[in-house]
XYZ file of C-alpha atoms in Angstrom:
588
model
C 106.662 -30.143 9.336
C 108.404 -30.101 12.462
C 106.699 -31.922 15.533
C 104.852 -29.427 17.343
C 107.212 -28.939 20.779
C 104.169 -28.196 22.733
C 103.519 -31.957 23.219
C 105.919 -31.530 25.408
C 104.844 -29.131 27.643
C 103.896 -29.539 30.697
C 101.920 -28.675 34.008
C 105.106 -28.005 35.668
C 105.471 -27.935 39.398
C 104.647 -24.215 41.133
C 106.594 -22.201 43.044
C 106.025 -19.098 45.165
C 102.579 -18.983 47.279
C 102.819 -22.269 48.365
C 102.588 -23.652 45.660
C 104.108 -27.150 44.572
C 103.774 -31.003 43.522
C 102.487 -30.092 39.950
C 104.472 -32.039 37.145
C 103.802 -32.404 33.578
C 100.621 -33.229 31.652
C 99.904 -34.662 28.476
C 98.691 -31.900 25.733
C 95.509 -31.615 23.254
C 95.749 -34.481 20.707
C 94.667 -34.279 16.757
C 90.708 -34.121 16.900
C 90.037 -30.856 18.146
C 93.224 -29.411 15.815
C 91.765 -30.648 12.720
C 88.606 -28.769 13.146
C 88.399 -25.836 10.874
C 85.657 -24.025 12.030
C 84.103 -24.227 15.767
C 81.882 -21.262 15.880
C 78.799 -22.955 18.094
C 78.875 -23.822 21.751
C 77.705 -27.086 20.864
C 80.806 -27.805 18.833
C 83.020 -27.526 21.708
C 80.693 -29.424 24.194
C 80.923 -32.180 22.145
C 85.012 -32.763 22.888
C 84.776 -32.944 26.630
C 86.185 -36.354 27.640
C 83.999 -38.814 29.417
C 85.521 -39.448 33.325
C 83.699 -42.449 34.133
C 86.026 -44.377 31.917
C 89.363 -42.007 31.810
C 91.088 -40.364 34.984
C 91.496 -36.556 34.827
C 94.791 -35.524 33.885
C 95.109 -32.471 36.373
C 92.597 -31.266 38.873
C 93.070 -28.367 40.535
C 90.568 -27.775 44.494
C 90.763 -25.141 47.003
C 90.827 -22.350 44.566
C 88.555 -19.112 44.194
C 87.695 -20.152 40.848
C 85.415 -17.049 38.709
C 84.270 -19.477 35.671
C 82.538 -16.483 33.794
C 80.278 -18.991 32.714
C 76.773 -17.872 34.475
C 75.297 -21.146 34.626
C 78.206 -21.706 37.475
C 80.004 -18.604 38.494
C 82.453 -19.576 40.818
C 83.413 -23.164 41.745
C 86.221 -24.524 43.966
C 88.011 -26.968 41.769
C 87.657 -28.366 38.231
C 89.773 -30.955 36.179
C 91.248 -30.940 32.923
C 92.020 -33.650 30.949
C 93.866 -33.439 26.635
C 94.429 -30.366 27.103
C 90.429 -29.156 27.843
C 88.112 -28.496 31.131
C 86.809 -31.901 31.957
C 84.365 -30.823 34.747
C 83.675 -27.705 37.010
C 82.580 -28.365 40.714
C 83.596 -28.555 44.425
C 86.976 -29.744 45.982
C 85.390 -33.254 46.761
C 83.914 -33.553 43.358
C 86.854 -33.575 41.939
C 88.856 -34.995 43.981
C 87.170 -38.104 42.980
C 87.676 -37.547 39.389
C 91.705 -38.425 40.226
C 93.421 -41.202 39.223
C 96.617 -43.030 39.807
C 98.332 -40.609 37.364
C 96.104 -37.375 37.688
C 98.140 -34.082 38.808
C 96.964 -32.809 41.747
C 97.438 -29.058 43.162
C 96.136 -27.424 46.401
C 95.854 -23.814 44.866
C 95.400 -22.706 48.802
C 92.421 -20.135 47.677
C 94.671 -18.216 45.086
C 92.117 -16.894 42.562
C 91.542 -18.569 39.120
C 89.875 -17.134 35.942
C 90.058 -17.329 32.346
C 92.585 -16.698 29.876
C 92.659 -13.045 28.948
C 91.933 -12.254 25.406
C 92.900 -9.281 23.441
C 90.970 -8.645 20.437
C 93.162 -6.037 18.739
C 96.869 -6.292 19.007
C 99.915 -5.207 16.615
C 102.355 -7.794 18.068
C 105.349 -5.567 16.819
C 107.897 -8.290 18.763
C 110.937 -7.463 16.376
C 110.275 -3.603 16.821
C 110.746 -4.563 20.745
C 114.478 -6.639 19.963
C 115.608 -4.172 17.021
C 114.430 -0.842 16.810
C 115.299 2.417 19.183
C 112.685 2.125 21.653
C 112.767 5.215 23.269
C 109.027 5.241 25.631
C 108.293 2.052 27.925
C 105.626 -0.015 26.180
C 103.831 -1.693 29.304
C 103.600 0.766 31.931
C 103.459 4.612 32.803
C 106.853 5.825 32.608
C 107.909 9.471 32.015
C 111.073 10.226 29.447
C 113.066 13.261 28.533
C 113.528 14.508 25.359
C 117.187 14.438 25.539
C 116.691 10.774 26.330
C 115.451 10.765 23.276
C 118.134 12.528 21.504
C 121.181 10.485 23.120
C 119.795 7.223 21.887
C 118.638 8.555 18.562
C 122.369 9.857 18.127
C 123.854 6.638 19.489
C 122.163 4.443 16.875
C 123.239 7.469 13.956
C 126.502 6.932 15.036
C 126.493 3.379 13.671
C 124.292 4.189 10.747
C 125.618 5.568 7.136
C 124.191 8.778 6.089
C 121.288 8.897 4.369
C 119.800 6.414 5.681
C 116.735 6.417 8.560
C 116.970 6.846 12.253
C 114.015 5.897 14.100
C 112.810 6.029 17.411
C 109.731 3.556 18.555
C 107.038 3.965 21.708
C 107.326 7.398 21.928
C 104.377 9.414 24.017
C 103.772 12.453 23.833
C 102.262 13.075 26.724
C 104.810 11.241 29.487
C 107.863 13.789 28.531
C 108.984 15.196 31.038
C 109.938 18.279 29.606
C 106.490 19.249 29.676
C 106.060 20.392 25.825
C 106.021 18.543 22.759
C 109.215 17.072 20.669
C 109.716 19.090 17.670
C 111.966 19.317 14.802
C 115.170 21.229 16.206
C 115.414 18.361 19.001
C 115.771 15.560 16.070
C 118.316 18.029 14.385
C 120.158 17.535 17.042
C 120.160 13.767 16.628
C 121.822 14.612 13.226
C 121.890 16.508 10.271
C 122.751 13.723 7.763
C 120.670 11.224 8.717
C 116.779 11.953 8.293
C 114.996 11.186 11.516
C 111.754 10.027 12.688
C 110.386 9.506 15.950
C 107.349 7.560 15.784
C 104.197 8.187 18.569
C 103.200 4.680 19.869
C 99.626 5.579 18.801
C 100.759 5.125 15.307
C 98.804 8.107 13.596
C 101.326 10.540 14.077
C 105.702 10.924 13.440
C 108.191 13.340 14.117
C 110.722 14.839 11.730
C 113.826 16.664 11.536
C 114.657 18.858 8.603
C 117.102 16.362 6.803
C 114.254 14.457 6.630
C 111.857 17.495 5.430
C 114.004 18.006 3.062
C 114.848 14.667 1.418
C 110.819 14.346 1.415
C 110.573 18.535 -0.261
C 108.124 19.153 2.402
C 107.997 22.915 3.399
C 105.782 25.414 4.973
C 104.353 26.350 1.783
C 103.126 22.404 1.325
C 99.330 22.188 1.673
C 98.374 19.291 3.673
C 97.523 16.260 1.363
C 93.739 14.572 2.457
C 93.729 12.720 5.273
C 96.851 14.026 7.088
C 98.582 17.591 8.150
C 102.282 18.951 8.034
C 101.484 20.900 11.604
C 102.875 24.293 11.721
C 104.205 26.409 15.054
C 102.939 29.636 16.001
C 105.021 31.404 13.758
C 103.708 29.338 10.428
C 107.305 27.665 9.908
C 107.066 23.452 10.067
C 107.502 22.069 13.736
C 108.168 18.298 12.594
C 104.834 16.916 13.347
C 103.227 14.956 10.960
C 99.941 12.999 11.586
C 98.124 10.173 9.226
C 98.431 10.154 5.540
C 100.750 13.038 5.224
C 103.212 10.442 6.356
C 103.027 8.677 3.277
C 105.034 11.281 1.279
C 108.519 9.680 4.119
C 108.108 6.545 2.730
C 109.693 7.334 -0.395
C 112.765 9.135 0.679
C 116.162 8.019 2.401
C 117.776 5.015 2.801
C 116.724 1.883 4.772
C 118.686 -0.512 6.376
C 118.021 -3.891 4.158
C 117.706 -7.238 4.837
C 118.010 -10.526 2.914
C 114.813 -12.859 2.691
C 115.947 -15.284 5.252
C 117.348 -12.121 7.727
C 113.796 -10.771 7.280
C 112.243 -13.968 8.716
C 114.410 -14.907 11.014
C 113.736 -11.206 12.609
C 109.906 -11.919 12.437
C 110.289 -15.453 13.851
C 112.561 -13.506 16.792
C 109.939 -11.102 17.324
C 107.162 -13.587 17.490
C 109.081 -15.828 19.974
C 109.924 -12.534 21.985
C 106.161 -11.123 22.286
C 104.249 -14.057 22.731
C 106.338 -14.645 25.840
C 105.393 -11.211 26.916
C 101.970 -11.952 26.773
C 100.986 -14.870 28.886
C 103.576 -13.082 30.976
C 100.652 -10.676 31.676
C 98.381 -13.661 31.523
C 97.146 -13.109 27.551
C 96.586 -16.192 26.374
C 94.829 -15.189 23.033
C 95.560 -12.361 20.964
C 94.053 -11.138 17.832
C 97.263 -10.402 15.663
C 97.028 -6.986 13.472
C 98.582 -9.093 10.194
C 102.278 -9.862 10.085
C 104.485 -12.648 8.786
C 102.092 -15.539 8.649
C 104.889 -17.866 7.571
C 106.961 -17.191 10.403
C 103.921 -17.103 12.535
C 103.500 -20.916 11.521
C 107.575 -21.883 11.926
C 107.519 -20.102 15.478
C 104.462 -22.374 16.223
C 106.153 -25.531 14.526
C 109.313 -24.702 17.001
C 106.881 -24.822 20.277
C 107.579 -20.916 20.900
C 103.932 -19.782 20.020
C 102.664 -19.909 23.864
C 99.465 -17.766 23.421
C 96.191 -18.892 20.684
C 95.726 -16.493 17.587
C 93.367 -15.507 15.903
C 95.343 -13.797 12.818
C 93.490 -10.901 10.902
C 94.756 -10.781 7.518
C 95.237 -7.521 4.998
C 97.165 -7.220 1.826
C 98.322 -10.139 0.035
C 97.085 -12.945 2.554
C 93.442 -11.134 2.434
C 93.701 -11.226 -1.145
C 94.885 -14.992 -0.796
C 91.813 -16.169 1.196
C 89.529 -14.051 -1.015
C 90.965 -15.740 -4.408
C 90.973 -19.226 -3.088
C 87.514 -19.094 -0.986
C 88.492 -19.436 2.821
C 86.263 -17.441 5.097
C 86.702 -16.471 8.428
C 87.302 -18.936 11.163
C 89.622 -21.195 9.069
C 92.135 -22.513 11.150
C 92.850 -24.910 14.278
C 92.427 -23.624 17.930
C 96.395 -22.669 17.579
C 96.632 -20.336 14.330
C 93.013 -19.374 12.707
C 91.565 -16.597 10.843
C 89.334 -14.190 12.153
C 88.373 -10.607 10.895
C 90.162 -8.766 8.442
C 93.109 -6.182 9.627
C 91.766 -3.027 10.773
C 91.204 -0.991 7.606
C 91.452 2.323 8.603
C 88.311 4.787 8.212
C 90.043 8.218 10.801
C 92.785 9.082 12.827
C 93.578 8.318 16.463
C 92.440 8.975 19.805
C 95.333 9.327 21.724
C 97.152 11.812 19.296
C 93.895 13.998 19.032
C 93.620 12.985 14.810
C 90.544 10.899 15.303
C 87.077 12.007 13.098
C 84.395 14.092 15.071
C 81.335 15.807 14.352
C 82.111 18.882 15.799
C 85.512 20.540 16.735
C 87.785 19.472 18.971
C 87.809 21.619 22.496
C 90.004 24.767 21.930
C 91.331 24.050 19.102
C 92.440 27.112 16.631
C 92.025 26.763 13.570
C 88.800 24.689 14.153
C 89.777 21.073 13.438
C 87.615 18.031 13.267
C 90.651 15.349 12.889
C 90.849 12.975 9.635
C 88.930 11.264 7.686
C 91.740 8.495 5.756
C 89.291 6.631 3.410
C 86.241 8.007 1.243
C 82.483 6.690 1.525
C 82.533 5.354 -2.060
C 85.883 3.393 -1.454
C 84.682 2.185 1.650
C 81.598 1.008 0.759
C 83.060 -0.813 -2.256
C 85.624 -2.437 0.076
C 83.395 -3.860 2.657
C 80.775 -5.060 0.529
C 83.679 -7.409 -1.068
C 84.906 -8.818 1.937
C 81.468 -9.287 3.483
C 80.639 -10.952 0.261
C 83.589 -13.591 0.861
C 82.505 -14.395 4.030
C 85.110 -12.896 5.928
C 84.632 -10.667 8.787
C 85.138 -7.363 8.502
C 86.688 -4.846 10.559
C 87.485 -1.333 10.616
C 89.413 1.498 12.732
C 86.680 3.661 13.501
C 87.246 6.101 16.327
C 85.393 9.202 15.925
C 81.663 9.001 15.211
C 81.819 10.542 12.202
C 84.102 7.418 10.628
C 81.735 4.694 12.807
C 78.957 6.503 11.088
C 80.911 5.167 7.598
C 81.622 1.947 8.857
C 77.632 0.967 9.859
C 76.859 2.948 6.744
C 78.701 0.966 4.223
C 78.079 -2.671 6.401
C 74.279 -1.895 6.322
C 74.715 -1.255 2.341
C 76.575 -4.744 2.116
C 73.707 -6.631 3.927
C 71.540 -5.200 1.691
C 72.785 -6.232 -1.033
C 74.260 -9.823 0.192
C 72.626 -10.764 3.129
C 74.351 -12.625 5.797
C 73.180 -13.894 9.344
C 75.873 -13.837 12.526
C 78.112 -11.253 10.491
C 79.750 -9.916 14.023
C 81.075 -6.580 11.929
C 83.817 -5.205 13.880
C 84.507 -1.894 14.528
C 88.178 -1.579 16.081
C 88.346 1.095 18.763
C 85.056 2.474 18.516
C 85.726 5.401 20.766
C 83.346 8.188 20.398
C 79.481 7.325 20.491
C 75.957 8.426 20.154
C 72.399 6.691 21.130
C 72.311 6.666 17.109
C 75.215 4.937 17.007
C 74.539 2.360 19.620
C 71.197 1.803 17.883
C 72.428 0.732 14.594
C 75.436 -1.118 16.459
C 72.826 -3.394 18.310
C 70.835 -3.972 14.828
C 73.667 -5.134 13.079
C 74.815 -7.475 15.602
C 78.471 -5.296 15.572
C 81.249 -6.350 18.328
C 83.427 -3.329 19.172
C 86.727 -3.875 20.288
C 87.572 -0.927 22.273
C 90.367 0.682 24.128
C 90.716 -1.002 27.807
C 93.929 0.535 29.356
C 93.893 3.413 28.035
C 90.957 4.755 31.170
C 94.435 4.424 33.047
C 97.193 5.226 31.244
C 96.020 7.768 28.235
C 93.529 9.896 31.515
C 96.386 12.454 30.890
C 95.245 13.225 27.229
C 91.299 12.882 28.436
C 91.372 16.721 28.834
C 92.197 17.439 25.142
C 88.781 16.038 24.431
C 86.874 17.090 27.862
C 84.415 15.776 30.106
C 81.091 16.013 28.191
C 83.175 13.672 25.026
C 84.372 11.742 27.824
C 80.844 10.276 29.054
C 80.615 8.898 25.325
C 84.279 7.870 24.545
C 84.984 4.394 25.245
C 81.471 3.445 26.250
C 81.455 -0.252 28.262
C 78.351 0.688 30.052
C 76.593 2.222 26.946
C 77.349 -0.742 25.002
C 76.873 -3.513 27.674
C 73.048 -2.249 28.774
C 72.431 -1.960 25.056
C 72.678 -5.816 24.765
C 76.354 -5.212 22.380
C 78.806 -7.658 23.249
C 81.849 -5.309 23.580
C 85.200 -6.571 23.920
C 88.858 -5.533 25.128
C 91.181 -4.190 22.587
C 94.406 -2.886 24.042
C 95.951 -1.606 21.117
C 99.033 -1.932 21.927
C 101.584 -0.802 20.821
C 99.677 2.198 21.066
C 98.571 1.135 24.979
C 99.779 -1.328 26.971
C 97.835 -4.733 26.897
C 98.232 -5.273 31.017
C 94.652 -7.039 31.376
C 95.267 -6.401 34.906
C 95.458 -2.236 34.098
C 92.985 -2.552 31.767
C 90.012 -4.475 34.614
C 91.042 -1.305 37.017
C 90.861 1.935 34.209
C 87.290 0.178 33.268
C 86.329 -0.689 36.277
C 87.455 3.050 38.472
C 87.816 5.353 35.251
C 90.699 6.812 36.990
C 93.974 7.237 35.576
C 97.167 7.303 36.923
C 97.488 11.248 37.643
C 94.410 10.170 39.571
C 92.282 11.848 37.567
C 88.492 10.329 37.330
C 86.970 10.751 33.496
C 82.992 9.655 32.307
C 82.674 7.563 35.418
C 78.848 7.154 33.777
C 81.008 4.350 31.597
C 82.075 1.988 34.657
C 81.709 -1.624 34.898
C 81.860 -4.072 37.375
C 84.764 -6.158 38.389
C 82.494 -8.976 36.888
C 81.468 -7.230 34.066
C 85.076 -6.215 33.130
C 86.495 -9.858 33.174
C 83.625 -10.778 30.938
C 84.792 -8.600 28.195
C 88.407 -8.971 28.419
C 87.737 -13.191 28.187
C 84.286 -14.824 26.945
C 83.613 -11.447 25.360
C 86.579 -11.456 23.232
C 86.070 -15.274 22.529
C 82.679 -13.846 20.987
C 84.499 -11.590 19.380
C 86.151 -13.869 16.209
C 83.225 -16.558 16.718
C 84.785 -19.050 19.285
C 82.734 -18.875 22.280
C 82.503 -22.228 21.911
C 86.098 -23.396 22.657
C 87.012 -20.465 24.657
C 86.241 -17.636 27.422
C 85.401 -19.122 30.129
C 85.897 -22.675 32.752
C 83.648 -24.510 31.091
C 83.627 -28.319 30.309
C 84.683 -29.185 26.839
C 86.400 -25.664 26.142
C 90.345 -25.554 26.330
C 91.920 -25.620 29.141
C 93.548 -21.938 29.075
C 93.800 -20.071 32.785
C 95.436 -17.826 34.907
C 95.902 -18.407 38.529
C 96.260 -14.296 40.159
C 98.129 -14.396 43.490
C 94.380 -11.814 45.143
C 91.252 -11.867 44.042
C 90.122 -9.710 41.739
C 86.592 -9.236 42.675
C 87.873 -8.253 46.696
C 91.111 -6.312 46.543
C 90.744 -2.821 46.514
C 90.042 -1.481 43.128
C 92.856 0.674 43.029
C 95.396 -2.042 43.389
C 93.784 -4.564 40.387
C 96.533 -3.568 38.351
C 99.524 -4.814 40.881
C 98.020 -8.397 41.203
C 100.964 -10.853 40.438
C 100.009 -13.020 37.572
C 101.230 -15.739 39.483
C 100.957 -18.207 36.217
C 99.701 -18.603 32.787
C 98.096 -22.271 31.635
C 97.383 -22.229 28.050
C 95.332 -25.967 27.409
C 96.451 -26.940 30.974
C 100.329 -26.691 29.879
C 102.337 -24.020 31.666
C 103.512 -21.143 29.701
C 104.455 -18.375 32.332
C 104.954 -18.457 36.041
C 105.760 -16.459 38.390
């Protein structure tokens, strides 16, 4: 294996903010790597470095330093040493930890926190360098259809007939054209190539006829379980297609293919390309959706994996770890395994497909959104994973499909009992005292929507304001004792910590419109779950989360402070660096 290029890396010397003198540091050595499993707090307390007989590496004073660790809230100054936190205190405490060769940096009151985690992440870096993205994936931006159209033509002009066009990131609610995309704007992309557009939120495509046609969908075609062929006003097909109906695509048309080594070297691309997007938002742990494991591991060989994952496996890797008998939390502090991949139980929020008990607001016919998986098939699915000792986790939005989740995890413990479990339940949107109840009894860690509050207020009204006051619930879940986390989603939201602290914190969007304010949070509360939170999230509280001695070193230094600028602004704090086990990986 190749050596591991983020020995290398250094504390490199600041700029901007008065910043400077900062040069590199030495990085984490072999003991805490070949750990496998570091669930307990203990664990991790038991690596911090003794400073009566070693200098600090780096120590950083005059800083507005929010540890989330309660014991000590907010310090000055702390020092690092192999890549951990060495010791939390005041400027002149640790001052005197320095050395002859200790880094030293005056952060001149800029604020410090945590690393940001993200518990639930689809890391699609070679859609971002390959594919026709035709939305903006990290902020509110509004598009045009014919946007749309020009660069879905320009990439059909280079493609052979027959084969796929398809647009990424698109939303359906930041068009300016103020209706939705339909079928006679993609035939005007082309009418030998079958197009899809595909809604960022995943749940839901776009088609043009070609592509009707190749798949012998027409508006006689009853809608398959789980999934609808959406119809205008006059009965004919409008090109909207939402959950498993989209199956039926998959076997039609040509796709551009690519060798086995092309294919990897795209992922490896991809990987390179969004993990430098993250801790350029200050996301120094992510909880990958799947993907290319392999090239997950060569990307980290290279020194190009900058943020910590914790990788949740489906398919043939889940099947792999089930077969050969490795359980959750496998792994170093780099690369381990944490739940399983979301497995799918409804639809989506922010395309209006997601499971409810009662009809959606104003909608005619009455529809309650889809259900994608059956009781029996869930049951039997969870109770096998549980049984292997690997966490489980489901996309349940609606309350009817987080009614099927708890249903079938209670049924596993029953059967195979297991203490700390942590069941998660991805999203988690829509929720009832019943709900919440059996949530807290079964020790579950939602992982739920965090920007959206901001960017998605503009679909809030689809569901209205009585839904609203139960859909992502922080303050439900957080004064029921349930250790909620953040879970941007993204791509179907952006996973701007930053946007997601203000949306949780306000509840107001960015058409300024204010939705279940009853779910706020504190500033303080909302950096909790978007860092020590998510660290509880795939068991490693212990090593991560918060400034405490003995856990890694990972930190972002924010050019205001979070807890004093005005709550509107949050989002528009420069990230003025990222410090992933005290080694620079983003600045400013």
């Amino acid at each position: 294996m190749m050596k591991d290029r983020h020995s290398r890396r250094g504390f490199l010397s600041m700029t901007g903010a008065g910043i400077a003198g900062v040069v590199s540091g030495p990085w984490l050595g072999a003991a805490a790597a070949a750990q496998t499993r570091l669930g307990a707090a203990a664990a991790a307390q038991t690596q911090g470095v003794d400073l009566k007989t070693q200098d600090a590496d780096l120590v950083i004073f005059n800083a507005k330093v929010y540890t989330v660790d309660s014991r000590i809230p907010k310090v000055d100054a702390f020092a690092v040493k192999s890549g951990r936190f060495a010791a939390v205190g005041s400027t002149s405490e640790m001052k005197s930890l320095a050395g002859k060769g200790t880094q030293t940096f005056d952060a001149k009151q800029m604020t410090i926190v945590p690393g940001f985690i993200d518990c639930h992440n689809h890391a699609p870096g070679n859609v971002l360098l390959y594919e026709v993205v035709v939305g903006n994936p990290y902020v509110v931006e509004f598009v045009t259809i014919d946007s749309i159209v020009d660069k879905l033509r320009a990439r059909a002009r280079e493609t052979p007939p027959g084969t796929w066009v398809e647009g990424y990131f698109f939303d359906d609610t930041k068009v300016k054209d103020n209706r939705q995309l339909n079928v006679h704007d993609l035939d005007k992309v082309s009418k030998d190539h079958p197009v899809a557009v595909h809604h960022r939120g995943g749940h839901t495509s776009f088609y043009n006829s070609k592509a009707l046609e190749m798949a012998d969908i027409n508006k006689q075609t009853p809608n398959p379980p789980g999934g609808t062929f959406d119809r205008d006003a006059n009965g004919e097909l409008n090109g909207r297609v939402t959950d498993r109906a989209k199956n039926v695509f998959n076997k039609v048309g040509k796709r551009k293919t690519f060798s086995a080594e092309q294919t990897l070297q795209r992922d490896r691309d991809g990987l390179a390309y969004i993990s430098k997007q993250f801790v350029r938002y200050g996301v120094t742990s992510v909880h990958h959706e799947g993907g290319n494991l392999f090239a997950l591991q060569q990307v980290r060989a290279h020194g190009d994996l900058l943020h910590r994952v914790s990788y949740e496996a489906s398919g043939k890797v889940l099947e792999a770890m089930i077969a050969g008998g490795i359980e959750s939390g496998f792994g170093d502090e780099w690369i381990r395994f944490g739940a399983t991949s979301e497995h799918t139980v409804d639809g989506s929020f922010s395309e209006r497909t997601m499971a409810l008990s009662i009809p959606y607001p104003g909608m005619e016919p009455p529809y309650k959104g889809n259900v994608t998986e059956t009781q029996d098939d869930l049951n039997a699915w969870i109770e096998r994973v549980h049984r292997a000792g690997i966490q489980v986790n489901c996309h349940a939005n609606g309350d009817v499909a987080i009614d099927m989740m708890l249903t079938a995890v209670e049924r596993a413990q029953r059967l195979f009992p297991r203490t700390d479990t942590r069941p998660k339940i991805t999203h988690c949107t829509l929720i009832n005292d019943d709900l919440v109840r059996r949530m807290k009894a079964l020790g579950a860690v939602p992982a739920a929507f965090t920007s959206y509050a901001y960017y998605n207020s503009d679909k809030f009204h689809f569901y209205g304001e009585e839904l609203m006051k139960r859909c992502m619930a922080y303050r439900t879940f957080l004064d029921a004792g349930i250790v909620a986390a953040a879970g941007s989603d993204f791509s179907p939201g952006p996973f701007d910590p930053r946007m997601a602290i203000q949306g949780m914190v306000t509840r107001t969007g960015w058409d300024g419109q204010t939705w279940g304010a009853n779910q706020r949070v504190s500033v303080d509360e909302a950096l909790r779950i978007n860092t020590i939170n998510g660290a509880y999230n795939s068991h490693e509280e212990g090593i991560k989360g918060s400034i405490t001695p003995g856990k890694l070193a990972d930190f972002v230094v924010l050019s205001d402070d979070l807890y004093t600028v005005d709550k509107e602004k949050i989002k528009d704090i420069e990230i003025v660096r990222t410090v992933v086990g005290g080694s620079t990986v983003y600045q400013a």
